[in-house]
Short mmCIF file of C-alpha atoms in Angstrom, two decimals:
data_model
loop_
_atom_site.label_atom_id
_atom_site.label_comp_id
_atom_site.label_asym_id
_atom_site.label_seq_id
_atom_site.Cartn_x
_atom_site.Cartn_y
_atom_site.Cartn_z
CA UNK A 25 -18.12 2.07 36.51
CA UNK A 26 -21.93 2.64 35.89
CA UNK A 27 -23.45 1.68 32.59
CA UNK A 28 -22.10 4.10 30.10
CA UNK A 29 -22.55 2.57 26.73
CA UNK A 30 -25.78 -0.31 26.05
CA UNK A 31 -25.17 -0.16 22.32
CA UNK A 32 -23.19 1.23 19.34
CA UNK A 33 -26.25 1.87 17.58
CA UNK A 34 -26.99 5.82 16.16
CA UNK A 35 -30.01 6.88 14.50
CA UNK A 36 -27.74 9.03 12.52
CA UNK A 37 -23.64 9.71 11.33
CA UNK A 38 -23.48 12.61 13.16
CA UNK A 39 -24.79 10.73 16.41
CA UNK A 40 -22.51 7.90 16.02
CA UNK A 41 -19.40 10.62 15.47
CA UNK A 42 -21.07 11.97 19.10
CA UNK A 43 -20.52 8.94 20.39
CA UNK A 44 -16.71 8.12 18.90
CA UNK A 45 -16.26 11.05 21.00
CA UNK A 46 -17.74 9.66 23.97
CA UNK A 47 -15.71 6.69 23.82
CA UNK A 48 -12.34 8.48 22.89
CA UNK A 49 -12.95 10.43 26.24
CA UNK A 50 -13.84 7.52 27.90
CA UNK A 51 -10.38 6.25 27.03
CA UNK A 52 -9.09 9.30 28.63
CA UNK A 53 -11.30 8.68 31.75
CA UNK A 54 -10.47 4.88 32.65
CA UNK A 55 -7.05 6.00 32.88
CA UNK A 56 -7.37 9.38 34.73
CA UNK A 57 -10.33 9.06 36.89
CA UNK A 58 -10.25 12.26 38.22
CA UNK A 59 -13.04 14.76 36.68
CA UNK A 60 -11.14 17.90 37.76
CA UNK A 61 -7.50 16.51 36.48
CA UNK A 62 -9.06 15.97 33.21
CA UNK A 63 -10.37 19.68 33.41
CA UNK A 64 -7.17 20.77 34.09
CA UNK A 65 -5.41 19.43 31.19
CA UNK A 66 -8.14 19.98 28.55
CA UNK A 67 -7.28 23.53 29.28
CA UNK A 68 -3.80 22.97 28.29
CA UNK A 69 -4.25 20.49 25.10
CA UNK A 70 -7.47 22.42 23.53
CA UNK A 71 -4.70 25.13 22.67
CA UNK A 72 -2.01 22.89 21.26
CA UNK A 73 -2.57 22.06 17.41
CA UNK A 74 -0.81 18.73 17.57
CA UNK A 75 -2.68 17.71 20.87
CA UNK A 76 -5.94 18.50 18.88
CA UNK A 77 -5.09 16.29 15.88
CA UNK A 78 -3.98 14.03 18.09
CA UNK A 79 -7.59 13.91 19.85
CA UNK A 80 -9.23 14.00 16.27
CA UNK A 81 -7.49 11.10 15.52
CA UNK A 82 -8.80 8.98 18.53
CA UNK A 83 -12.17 10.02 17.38
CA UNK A 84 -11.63 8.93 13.87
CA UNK A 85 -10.37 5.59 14.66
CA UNK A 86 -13.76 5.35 17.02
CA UNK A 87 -15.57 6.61 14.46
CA UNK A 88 -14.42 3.69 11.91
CA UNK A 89 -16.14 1.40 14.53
CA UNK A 90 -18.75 2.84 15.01
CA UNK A 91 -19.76 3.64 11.11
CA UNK A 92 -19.45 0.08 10.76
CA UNK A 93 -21.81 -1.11 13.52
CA UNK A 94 -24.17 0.71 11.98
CA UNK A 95 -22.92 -0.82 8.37
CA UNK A 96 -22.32 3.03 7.25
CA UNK A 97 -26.09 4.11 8.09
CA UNK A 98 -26.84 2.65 3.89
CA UNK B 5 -25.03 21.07 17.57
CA UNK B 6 -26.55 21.90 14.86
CA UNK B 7 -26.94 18.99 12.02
CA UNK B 8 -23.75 18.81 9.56
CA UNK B 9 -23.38 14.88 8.93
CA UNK B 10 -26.88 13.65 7.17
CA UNK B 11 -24.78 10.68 5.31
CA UNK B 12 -21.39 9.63 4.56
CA UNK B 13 -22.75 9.30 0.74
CA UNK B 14 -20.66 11.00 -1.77
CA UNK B 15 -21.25 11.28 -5.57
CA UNK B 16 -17.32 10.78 -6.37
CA UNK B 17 -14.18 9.49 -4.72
CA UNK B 18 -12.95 12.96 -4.44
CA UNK B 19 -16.18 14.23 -2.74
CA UNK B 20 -15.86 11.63 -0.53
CA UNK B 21 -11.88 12.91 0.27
CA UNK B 22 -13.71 16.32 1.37
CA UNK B 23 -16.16 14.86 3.19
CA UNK B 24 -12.97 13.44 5.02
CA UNK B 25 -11.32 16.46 5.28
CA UNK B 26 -14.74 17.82 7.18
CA UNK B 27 -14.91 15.03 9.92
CA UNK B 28 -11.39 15.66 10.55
CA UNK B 29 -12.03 19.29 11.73
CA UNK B 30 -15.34 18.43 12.86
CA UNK B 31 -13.28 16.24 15.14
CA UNK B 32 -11.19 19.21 16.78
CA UNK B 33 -14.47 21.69 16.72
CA UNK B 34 -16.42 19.61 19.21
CA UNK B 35 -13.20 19.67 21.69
CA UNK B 36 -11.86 23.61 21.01
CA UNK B 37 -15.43 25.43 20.11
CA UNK B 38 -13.58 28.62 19.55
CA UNK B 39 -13.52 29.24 16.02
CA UNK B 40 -10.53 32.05 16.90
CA UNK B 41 -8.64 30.36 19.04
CA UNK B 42 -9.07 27.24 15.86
CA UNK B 43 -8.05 29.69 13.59
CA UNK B 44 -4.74 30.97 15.04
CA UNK B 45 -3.44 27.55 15.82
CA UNK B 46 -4.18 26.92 11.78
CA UNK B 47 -1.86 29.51 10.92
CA UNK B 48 0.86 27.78 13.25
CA UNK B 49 0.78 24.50 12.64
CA UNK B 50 0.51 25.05 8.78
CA UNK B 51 3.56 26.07 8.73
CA UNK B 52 4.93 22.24 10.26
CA UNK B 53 5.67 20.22 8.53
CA UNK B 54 4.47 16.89 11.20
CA UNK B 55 1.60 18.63 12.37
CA UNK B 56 0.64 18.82 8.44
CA UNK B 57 1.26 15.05 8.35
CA UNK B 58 -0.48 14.38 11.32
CA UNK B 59 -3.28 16.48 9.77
CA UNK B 60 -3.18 13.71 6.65
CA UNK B 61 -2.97 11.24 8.69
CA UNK B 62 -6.64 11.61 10.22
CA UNK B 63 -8.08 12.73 6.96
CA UNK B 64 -6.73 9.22 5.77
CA UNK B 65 -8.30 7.37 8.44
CA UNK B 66 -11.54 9.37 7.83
CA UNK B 67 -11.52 8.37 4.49
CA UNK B 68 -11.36 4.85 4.86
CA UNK B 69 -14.19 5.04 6.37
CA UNK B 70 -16.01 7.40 3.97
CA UNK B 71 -14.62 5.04 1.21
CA UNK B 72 -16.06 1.84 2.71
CA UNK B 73 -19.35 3.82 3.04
CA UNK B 74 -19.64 4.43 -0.65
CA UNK B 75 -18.27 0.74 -1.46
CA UNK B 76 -15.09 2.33 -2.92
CA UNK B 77 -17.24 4.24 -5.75
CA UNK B 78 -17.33 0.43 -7.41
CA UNK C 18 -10.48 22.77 -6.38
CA UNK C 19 -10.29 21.35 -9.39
CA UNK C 20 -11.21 17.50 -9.74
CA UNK C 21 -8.14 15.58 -9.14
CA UNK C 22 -9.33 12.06 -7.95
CA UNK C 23 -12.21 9.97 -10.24
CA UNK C 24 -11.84 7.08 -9.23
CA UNK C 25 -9.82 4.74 -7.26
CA UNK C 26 -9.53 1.79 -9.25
CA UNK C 27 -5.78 1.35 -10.77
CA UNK C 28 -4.27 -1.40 -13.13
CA UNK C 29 -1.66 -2.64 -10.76
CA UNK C 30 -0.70 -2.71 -6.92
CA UNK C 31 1.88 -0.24 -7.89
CA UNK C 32 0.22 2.63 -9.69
CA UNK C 33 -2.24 1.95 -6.46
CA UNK C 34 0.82 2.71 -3.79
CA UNK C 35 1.56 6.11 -6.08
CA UNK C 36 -2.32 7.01 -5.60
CA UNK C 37 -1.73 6.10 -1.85
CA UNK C 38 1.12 8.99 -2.05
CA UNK C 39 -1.07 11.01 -4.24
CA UNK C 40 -4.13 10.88 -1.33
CA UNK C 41 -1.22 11.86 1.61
CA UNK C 42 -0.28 14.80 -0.42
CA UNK C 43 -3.76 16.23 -1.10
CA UNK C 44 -4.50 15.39 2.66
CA UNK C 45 -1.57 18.30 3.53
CA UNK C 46 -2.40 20.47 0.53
CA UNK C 47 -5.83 20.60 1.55
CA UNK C 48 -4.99 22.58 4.42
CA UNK C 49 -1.66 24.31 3.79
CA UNK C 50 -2.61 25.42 0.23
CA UNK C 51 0.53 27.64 -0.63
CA UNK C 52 2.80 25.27 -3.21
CA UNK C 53 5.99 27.36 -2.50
CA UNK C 54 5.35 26.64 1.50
CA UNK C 55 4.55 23.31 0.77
CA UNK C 56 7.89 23.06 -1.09
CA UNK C 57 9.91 24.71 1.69
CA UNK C 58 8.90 22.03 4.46
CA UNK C 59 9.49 19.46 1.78
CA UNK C 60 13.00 20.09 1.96
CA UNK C 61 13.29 20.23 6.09
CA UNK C 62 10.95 16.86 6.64
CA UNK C 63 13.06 14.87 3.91
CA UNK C 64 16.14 14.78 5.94
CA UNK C 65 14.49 14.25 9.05
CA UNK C 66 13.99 10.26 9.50
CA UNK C 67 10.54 10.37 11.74
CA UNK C 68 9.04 12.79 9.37
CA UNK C 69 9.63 10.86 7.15
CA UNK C 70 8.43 7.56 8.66
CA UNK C 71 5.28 9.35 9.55
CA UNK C 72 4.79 10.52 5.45
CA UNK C 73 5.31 7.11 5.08
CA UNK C 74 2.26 5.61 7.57
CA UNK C 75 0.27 8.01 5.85
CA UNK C 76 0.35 6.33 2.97
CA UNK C 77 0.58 2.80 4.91
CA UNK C 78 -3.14 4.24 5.66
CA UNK C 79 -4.20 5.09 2.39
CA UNK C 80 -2.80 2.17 0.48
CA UNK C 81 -5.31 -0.07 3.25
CA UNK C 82 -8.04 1.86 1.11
CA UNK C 83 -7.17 1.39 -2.31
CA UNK C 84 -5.87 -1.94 -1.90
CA UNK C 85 -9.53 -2.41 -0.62
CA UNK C 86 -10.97 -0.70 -3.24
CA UNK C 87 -9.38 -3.12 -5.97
CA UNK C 88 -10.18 -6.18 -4.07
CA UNK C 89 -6.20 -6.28 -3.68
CA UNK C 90 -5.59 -6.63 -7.60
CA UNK C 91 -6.59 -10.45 -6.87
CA UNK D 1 9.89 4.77 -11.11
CA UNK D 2 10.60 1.06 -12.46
CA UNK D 3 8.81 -1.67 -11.84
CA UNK D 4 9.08 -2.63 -8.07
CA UNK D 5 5.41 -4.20 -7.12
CA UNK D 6 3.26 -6.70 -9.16
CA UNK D 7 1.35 -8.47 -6.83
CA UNK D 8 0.26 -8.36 -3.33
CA UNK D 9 0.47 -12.64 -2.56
CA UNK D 10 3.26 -13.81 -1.18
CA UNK D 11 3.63 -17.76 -0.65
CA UNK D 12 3.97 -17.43 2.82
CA UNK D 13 3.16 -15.02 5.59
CA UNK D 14 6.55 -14.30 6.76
CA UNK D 15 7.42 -12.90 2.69
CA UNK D 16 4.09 -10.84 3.22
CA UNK D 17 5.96 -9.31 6.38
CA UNK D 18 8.91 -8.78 4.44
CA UNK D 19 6.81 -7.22 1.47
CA UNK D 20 5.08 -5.35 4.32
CA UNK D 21 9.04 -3.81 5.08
CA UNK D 22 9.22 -3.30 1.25
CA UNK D 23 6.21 -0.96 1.09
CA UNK D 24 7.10 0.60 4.44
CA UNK D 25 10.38 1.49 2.68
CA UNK D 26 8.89 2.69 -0.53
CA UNK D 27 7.25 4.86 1.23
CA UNK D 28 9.90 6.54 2.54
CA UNK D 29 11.39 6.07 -0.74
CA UNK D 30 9.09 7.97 -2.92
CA UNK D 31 10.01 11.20 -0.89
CA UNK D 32 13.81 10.82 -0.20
CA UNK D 33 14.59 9.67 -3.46
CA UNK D 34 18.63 10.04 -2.51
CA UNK D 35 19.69 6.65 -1.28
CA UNK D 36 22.59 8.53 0.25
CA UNK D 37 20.64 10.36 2.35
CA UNK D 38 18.43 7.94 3.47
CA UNK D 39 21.15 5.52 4.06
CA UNK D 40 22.91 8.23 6.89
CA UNK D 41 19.08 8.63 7.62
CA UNK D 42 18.82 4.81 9.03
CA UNK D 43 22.34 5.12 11.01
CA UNK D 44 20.40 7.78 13.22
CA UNK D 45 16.99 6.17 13.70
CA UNK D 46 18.59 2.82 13.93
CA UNK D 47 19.88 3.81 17.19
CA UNK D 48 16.52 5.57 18.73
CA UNK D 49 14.02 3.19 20.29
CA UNK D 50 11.23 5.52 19.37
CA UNK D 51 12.20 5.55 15.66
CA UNK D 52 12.09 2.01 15.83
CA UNK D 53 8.78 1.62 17.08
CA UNK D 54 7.69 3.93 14.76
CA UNK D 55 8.77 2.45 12.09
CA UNK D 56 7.50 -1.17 13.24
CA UNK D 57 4.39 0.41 12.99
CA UNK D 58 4.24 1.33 9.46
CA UNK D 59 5.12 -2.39 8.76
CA UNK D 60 1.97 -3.38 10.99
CA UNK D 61 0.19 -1.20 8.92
CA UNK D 62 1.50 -2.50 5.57
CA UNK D 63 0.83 -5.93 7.05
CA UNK D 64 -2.54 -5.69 7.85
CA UNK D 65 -3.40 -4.88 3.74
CA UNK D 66 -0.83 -8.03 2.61
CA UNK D 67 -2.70 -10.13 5.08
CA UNK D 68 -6.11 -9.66 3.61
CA UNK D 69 -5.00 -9.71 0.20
CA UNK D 70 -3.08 -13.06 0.58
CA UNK D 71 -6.80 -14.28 3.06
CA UNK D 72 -4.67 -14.32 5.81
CA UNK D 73 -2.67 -17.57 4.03
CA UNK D 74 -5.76 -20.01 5.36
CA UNK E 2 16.37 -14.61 7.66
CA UNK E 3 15.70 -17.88 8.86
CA UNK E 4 11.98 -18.83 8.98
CA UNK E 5 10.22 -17.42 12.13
CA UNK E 6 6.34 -17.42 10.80
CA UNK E 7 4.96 -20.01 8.87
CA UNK E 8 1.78 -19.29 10.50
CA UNK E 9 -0.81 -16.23 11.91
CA UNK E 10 -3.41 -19.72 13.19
CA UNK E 11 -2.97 -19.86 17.21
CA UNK E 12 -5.11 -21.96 19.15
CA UNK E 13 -6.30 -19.47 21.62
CA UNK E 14 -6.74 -15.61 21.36
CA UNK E 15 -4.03 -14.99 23.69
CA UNK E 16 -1.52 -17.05 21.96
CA UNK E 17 -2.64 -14.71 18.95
CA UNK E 18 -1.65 -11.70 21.81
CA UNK E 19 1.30 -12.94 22.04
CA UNK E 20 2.29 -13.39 17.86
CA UNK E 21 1.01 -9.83 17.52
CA UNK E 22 4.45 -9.33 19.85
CA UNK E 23 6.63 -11.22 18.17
CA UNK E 24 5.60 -9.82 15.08
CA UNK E 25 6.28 -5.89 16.48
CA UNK E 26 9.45 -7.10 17.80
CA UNK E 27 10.28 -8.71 14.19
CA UNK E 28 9.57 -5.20 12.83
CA UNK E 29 12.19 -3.62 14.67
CA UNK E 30 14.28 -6.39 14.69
CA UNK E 31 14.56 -6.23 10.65
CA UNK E 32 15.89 -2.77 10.99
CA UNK E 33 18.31 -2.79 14.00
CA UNK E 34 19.71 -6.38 13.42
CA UNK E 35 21.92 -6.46 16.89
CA UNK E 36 20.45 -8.16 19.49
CA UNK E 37 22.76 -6.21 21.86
CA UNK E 38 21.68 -2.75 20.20
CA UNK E 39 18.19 -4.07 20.73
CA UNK E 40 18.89 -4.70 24.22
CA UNK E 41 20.35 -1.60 25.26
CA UNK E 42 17.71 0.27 23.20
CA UNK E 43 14.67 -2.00 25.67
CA UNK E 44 16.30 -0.88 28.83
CA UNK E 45 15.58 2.85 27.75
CA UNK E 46 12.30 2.79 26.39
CA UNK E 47 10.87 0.37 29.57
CA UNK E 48 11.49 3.32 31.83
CA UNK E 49 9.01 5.68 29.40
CA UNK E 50 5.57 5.78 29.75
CA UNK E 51 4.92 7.01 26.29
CA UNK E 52 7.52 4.52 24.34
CA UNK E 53 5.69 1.55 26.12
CA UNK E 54 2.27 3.33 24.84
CA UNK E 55 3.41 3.73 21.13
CA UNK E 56 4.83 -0.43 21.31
CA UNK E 57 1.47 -1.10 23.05
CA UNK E 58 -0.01 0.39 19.59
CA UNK E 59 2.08 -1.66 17.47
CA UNK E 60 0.89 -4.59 19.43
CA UNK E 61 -2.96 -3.60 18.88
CA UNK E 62 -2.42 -3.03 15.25
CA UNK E 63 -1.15 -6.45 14.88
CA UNK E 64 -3.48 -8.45 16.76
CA UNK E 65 -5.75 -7.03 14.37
CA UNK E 66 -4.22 -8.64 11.66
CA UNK E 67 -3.79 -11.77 14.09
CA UNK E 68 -7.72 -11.68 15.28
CA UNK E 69 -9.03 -11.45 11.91
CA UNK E 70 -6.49 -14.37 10.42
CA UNK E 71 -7.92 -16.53 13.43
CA UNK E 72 -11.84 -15.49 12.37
CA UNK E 73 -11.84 -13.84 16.09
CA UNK E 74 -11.43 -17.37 17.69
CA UNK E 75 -15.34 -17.39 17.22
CA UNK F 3 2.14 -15.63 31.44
CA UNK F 4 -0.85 -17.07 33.22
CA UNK F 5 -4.04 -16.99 31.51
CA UNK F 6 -5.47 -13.42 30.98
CA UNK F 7 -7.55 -14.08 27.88
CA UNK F 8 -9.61 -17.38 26.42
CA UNK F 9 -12.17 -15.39 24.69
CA UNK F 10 -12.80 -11.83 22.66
CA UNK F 11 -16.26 -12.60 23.88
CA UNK F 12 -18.37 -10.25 25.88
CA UNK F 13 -21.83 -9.64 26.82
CA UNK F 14 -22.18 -5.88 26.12
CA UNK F 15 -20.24 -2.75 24.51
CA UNK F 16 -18.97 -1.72 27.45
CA UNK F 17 -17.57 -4.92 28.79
CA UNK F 18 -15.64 -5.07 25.30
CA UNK F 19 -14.42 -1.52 25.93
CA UNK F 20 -13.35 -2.76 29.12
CA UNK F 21 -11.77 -5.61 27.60
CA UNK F 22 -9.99 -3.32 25.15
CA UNK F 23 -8.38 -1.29 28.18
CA UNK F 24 -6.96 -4.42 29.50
CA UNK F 25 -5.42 -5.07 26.25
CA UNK F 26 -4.05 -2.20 26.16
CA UNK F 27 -2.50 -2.62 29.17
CA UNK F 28 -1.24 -5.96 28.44
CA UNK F 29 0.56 -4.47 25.84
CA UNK F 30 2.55 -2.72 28.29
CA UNK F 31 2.80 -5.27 30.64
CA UNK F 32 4.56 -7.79 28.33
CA UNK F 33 7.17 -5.22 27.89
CA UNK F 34 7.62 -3.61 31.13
CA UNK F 35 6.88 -7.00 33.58
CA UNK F 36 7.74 -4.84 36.81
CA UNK F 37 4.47 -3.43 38.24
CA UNK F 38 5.86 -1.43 40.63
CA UNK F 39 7.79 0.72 37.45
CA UNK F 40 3.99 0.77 35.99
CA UNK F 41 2.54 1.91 38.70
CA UNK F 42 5.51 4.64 39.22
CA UNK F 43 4.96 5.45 34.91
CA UNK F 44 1.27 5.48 35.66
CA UNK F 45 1.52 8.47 37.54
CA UNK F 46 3.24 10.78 35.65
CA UNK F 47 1.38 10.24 32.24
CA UNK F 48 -2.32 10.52 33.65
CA UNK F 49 -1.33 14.18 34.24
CA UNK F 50 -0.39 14.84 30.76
CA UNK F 51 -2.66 15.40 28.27
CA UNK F 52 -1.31 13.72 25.36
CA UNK F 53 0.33 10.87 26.95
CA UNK F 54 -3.88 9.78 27.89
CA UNK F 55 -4.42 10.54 24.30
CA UNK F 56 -2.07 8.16 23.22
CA UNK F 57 -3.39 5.75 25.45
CA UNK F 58 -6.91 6.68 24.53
CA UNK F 59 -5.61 5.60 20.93
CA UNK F 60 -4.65 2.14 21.94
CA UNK F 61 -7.69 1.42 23.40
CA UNK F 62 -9.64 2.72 20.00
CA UNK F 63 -7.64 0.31 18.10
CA UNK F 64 -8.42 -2.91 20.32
CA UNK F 65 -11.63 -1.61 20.50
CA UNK F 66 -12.08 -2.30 16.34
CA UNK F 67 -11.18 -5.74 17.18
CA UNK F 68 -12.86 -6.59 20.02
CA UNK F 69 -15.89 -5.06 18.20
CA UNK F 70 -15.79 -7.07 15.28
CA UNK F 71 -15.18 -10.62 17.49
CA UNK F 72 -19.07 -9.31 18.96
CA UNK F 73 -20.44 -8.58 15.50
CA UNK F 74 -20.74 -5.08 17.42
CA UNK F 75 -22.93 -6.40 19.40
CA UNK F 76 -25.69 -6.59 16.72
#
């Protein structure tokens, strides 16, 4: 796969909670590879509570990573 | 997107569970953008009782992070 | 809401586990703010064994933070 | 409730795992307070391999804050 | 039980893979003490894509624990 | 098992995300040893939305540690 990701670095919290969400989808895209698959079922899960959390969560745990590589933007 | 995270800094512990609360959402806003289609699946999954705990569950992991931003309010 | 969490410090490992249950609670009464509904799924997750396992990594989560934030009572 | 949890150390890291159970437990504990119930509770989940795994999870979780308390027993 | 960990220290990080499975399996294994209940309850949950993903998590929550215990191997 | 892992060592973010996803998969593997099952499990949970989530969450987790074995990559 090209480059996708050079450095955890943000400038600020809300980019580095942009990129947890980069890397939860890119979770999502390692697995299913196909770009019009993953269309498909974003349809489905974007209208399902539970799948949402679910998503939020990925993003979250991401986001604990990222937040740190950046020691909490102090 | 317009800017809604400037710093994970909180005056108090319980600020800090809010600002929790807001990456949470924030985290199933950037994948459904629909603020109705958000606000109907609220009123279901309100009303469950695991979708509520799944709810509390990303706030929690949120605010770990939040926490360890602040240094615990030490 | 009114304030409900100062601080996160406690005296012993103990009172810090009943915050941890305190923060899961507020993390579902932050979004499903009726007490009486609250109370009603109460009764239907209790006898329900994953629910109840899934209250219980809640906390799991939580306790990770105030353990932290006490410097695990050492 | 009495008095169930004084410290986090444990001599050895096996006990932390089995405090880690403990807490898991207590968790449930704290909202099923009928031993009954939860006893008829465990005969069901005892038998699902999801339940299981669920519940081996909380324990991980648990673990991971006895760990760090006790330094990892270096 | 008899003693099983005296130790999270491995020599190499995937000997401190493999702990991180012994130590899910130990989590289930405190709750459903029969091996053959065990066994029976395997033989499902190999066949399931999504049991072998939540015991996959269990795994990566541990090795955590594991990793940190072992300073990453660094 | 043969050697699959001396090191939590990589040269960029993305080769640790990529080591994460083989984690992951290890995970599974350990488990389920047949890959022709895999394969056969593979198929049906890339076309569901919250099975990739869940396996999008796995990878998150590893992530943290493979992360902090880099010193994200500071």
């Amino acid at each position: 796969m090209a480059d996708w990701l050079t450095s955890l670095k943000t400038d600020t919290p809300q980019e580095g909670f942009e990129l947890a969400i980069t890397l939860s989808r890119k979770g999502v895209g390692y697995t299913q590879t196909s770009p019009d698959v993953r269309e498909k079922l974003r349809a489905d899960y974007a209208e399902s509570a539970d799948s949402l959390t679910m998503a939020s969560q990925v993003i979250a745990i991401h986001y604990q990573t990222v937040a740190a590589a950046n020691n909490y933007w102090k």
